[in-house]
mmCIF file of C-alpha atoms and ligand atoms in Angstrom:
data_model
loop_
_atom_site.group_PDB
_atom_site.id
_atom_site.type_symbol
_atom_site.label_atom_id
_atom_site.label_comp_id
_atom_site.label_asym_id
_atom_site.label_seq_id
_atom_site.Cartn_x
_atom_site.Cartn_y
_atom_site.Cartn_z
ATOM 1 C CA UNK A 1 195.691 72.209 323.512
ATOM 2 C CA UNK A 2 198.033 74.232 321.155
ATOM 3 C CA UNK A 3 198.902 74.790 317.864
ATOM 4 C CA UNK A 4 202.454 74.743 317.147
ATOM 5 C CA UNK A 5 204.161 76.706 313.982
ATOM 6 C CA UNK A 6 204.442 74.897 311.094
ATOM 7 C CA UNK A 7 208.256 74.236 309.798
ATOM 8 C CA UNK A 8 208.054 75.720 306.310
ATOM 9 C CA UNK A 9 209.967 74.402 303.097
ATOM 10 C CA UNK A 10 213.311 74.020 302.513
ATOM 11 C CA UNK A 11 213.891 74.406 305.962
ATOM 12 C CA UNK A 12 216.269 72.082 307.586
ATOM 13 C CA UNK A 13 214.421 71.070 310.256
ATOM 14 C CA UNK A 14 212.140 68.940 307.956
ATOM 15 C CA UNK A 15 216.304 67.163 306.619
ATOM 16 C CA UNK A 16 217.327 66.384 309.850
ATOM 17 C CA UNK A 17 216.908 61.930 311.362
ATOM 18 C CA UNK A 18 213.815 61.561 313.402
ATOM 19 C CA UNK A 19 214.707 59.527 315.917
ATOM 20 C CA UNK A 20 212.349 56.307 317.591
ATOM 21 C CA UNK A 21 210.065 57.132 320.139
ATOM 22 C CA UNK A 22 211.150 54.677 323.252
ATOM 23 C CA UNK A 23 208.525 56.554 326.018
ATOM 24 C CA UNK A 24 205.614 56.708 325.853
ATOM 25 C CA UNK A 25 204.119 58.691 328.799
ATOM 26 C CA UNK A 26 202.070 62.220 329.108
ATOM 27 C CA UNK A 27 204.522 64.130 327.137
ATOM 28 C CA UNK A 28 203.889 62.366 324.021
ATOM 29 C CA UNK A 29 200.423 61.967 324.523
ATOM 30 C CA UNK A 30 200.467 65.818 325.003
ATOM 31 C CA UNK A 31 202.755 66.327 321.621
ATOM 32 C CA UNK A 32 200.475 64.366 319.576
ATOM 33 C CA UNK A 33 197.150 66.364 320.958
ATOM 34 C CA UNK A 34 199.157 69.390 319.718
ATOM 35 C CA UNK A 35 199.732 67.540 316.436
ATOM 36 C CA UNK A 36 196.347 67.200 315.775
ATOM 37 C CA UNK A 37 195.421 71.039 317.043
ATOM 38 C CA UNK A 38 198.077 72.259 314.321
ATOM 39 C CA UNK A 39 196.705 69.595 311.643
ATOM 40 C CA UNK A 40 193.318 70.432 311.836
ATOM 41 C CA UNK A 41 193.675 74.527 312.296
ATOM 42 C CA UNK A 42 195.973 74.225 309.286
ATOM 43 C CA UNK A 43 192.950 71.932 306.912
ATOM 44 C CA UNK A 44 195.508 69.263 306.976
ATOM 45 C CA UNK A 45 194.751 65.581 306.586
ATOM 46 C CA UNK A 46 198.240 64.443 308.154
ATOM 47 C CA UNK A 47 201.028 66.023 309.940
ATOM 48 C CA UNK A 48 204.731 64.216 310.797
ATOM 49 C CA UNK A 49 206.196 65.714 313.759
ATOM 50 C CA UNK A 50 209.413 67.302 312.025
ATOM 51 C CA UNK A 51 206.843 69.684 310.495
ATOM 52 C CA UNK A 52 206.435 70.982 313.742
ATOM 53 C CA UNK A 53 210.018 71.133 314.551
ATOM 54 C CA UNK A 54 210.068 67.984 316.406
ATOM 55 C CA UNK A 55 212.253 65.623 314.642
ATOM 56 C CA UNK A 56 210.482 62.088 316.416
ATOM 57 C CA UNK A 57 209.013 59.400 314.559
ATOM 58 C CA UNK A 58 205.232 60.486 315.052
ATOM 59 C CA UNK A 59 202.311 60.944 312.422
ATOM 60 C CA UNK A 60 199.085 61.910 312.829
ATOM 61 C CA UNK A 61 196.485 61.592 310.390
ATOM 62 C CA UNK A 62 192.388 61.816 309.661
ATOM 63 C CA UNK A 63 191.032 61.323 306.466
ATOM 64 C CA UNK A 64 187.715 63.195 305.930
ATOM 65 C CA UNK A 65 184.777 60.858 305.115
ATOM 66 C CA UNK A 66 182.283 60.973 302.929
ATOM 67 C CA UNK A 67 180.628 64.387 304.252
ATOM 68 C CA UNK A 68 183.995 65.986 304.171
ATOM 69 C CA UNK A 69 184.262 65.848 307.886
ATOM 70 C CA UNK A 70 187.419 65.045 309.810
ATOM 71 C CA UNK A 71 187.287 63.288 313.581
ATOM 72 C CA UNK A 72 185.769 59.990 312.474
ATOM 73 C CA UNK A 73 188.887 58.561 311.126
ATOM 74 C CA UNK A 74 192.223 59.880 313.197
ATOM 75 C CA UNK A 75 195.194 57.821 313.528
ATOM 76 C CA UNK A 76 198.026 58.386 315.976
ATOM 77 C CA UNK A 77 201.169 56.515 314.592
ATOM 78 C CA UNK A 78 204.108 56.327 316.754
ATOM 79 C CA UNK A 79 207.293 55.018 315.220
ATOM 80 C CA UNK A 80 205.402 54.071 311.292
ATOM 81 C CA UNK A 81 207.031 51.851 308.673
ATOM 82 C CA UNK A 82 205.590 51.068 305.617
ATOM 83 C CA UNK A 83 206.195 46.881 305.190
ATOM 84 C CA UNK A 84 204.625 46.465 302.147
ATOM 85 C CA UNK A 85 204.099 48.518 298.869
ATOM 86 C CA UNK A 86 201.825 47.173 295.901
ATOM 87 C CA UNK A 87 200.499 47.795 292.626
ATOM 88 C CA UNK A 88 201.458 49.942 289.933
ATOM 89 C CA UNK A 89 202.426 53.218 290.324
ATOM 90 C CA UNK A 90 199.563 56.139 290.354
ATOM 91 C CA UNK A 91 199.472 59.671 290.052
ATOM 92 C CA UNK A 92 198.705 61.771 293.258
ATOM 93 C CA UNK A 93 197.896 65.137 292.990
ATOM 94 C CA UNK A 94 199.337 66.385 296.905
ATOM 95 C CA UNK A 95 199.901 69.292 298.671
ATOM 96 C CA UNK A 96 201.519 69.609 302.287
ATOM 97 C CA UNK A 97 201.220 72.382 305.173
ATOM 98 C CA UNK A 98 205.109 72.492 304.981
ATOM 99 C CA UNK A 99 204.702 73.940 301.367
ATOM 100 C CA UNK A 100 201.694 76.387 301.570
ATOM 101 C CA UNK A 101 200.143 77.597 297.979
ATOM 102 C CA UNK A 102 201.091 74.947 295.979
ATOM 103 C CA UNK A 103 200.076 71.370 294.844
ATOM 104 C CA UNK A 104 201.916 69.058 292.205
ATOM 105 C CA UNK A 105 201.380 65.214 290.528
ATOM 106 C CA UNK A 106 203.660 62.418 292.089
ATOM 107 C CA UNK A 107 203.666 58.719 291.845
ATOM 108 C CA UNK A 108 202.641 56.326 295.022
ATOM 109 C CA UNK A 109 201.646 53.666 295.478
ATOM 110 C CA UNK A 110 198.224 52.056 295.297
ATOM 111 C CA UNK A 111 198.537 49.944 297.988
ATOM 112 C CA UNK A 112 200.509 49.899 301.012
ATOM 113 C CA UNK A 113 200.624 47.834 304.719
ATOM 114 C CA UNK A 114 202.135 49.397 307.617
ATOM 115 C CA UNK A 115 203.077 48.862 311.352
ATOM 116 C CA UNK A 116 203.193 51.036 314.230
ATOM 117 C CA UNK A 117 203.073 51.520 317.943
ATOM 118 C CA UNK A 118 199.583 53.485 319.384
ATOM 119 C CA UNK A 119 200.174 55.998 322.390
ATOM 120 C CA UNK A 120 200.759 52.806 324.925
ATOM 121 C CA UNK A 121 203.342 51.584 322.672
ATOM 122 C CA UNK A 122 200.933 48.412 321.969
ATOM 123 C CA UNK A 123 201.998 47.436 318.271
ATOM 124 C CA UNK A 124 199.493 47.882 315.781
ATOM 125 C CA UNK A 125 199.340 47.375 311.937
ATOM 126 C CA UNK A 126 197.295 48.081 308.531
ATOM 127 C CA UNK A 127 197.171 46.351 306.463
ATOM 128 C CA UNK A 128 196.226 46.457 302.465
ATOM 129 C CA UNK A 129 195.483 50.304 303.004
ATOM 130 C CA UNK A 130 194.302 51.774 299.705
ATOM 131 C CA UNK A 131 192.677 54.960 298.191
ATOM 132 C CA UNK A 132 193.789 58.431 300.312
ATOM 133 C CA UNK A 133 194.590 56.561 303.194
ATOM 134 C CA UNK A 134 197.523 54.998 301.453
ATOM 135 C CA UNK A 135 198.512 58.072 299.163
ATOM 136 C CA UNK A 136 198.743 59.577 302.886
ATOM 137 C CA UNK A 137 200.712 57.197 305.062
ATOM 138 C CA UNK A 138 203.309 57.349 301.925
ATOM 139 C CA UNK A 139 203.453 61.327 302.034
ATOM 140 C CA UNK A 140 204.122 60.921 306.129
ATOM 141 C CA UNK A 141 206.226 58.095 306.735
ATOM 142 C CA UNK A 142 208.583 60.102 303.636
ATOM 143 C CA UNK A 143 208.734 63.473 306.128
ATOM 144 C CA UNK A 144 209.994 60.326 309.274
ATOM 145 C CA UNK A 145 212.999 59.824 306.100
ATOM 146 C CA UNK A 146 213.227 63.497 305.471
ATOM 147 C CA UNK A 147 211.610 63.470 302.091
ATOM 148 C CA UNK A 148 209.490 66.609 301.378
ATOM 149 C CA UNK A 149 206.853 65.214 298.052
ATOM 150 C CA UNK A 150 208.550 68.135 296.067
ATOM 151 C CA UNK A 151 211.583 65.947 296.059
ATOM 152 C CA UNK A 152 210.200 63.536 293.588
ATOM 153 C CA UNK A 153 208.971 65.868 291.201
ATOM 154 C CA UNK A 154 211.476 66.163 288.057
ATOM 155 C CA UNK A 155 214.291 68.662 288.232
ATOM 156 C CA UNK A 156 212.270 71.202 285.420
ATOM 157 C CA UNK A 157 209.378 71.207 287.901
ATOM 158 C CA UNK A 158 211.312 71.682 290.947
ATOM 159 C CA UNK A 159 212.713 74.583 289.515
ATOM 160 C CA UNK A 160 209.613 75.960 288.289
ATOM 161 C CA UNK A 161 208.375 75.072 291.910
ATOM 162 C CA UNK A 162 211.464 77.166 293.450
ATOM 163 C CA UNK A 163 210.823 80.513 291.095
ATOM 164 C CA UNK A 164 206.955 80.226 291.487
ATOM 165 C CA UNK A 165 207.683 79.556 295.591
ATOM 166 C CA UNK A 166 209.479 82.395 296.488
ATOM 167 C CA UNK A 167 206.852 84.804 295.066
ATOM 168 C CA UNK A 168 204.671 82.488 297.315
ATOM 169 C CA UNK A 169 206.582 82.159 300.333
ATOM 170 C CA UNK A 170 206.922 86.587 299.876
ATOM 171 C CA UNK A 171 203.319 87.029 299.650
ATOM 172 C CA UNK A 172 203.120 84.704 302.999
ATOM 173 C CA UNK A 173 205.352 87.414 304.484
ATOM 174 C CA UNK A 174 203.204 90.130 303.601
ATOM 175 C CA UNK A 175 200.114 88.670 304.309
ATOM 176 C CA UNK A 176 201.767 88.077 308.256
HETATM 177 ZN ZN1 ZN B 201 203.738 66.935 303.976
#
């Protein structure tokens, strides 16, 4: 087990083509294990492996239940794609470990299906995901395309974000 740093916002790491994972063996198993070690020390409910500086197509995510527990519900998606997107657009109110100290409204998706490969590469899929769940595999499979949630916000907010995130991202230093 080990946690791995967390690739912080704008850096390029979280820009750069994740690339298909085509072996699936003890290394991988051993990545996503760390995934979940960084997710979970970090109060995360999904990590995408560029935010760990590993730019593969790998998610990892556990939505707490109804106790506000994590473990019941983890997912390990190798190589995600979202096949189907549905309903009208909702707000999300999001956050993400890759931008620590702040949280801001964009629009998903009520409804989405998606397919993957599990850790022996046996294809899986879900399908009419909805609630967190879906808000969630939207945030993640958008880090696989190098889209941070910030991105969507409109340009006055991102620059609000960018003044009010370099006081955070200084405190952060401090605080080190
Ligand atoms: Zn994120």
């Amino acid at each position: 087990m080990a946690i791995r740093n967390v690739v912080i916002y704008p850096d390029e790491i979280l820009r750069k083509p994740n690339a298909d994972v085509t072996v699936f063996d003890d290394d991988l198993k051993q990545l996503c294990a760390d995934m979940l070690d960084t997710m979970y020390k970090n109060e995360g409910i999904g990590l995408a492996a560029p935010q760990i500086g590993v730019n593969r197509k790998i998610v990892v995510i556990d939505i707490p239940d109804d106790n506000d527990e994590q473990g019941k519900n983890q997912l390990i998606l190798i190589n995600p794609k979202i096949t189907k997107r549905e309903g009208e657009l909702v707000e999300s109110q999001e956050g993400c470990l890759s931008v620590p100290g702040y949280q801001d409204t964009v629009m998903r998706y009520p409804k989405v299906s998606v397919t993957y490969q599990d850790l022996e590469g046996k294809e899986q899929q879900l399908n009419d995901v909805e609630g967190l769940l879906a808000i969630c595999l939207q945030h993640e499979t958008d880090h696989l395309d190098g889209v941070v949630f910030v991105d969507k916000l409109s340009r006055l907010k991102r620059d609000r974000l960018h003044k009010k995130y370099s006081r955070i991202l200084k405190e952060l230093q401090h605080a080190e």
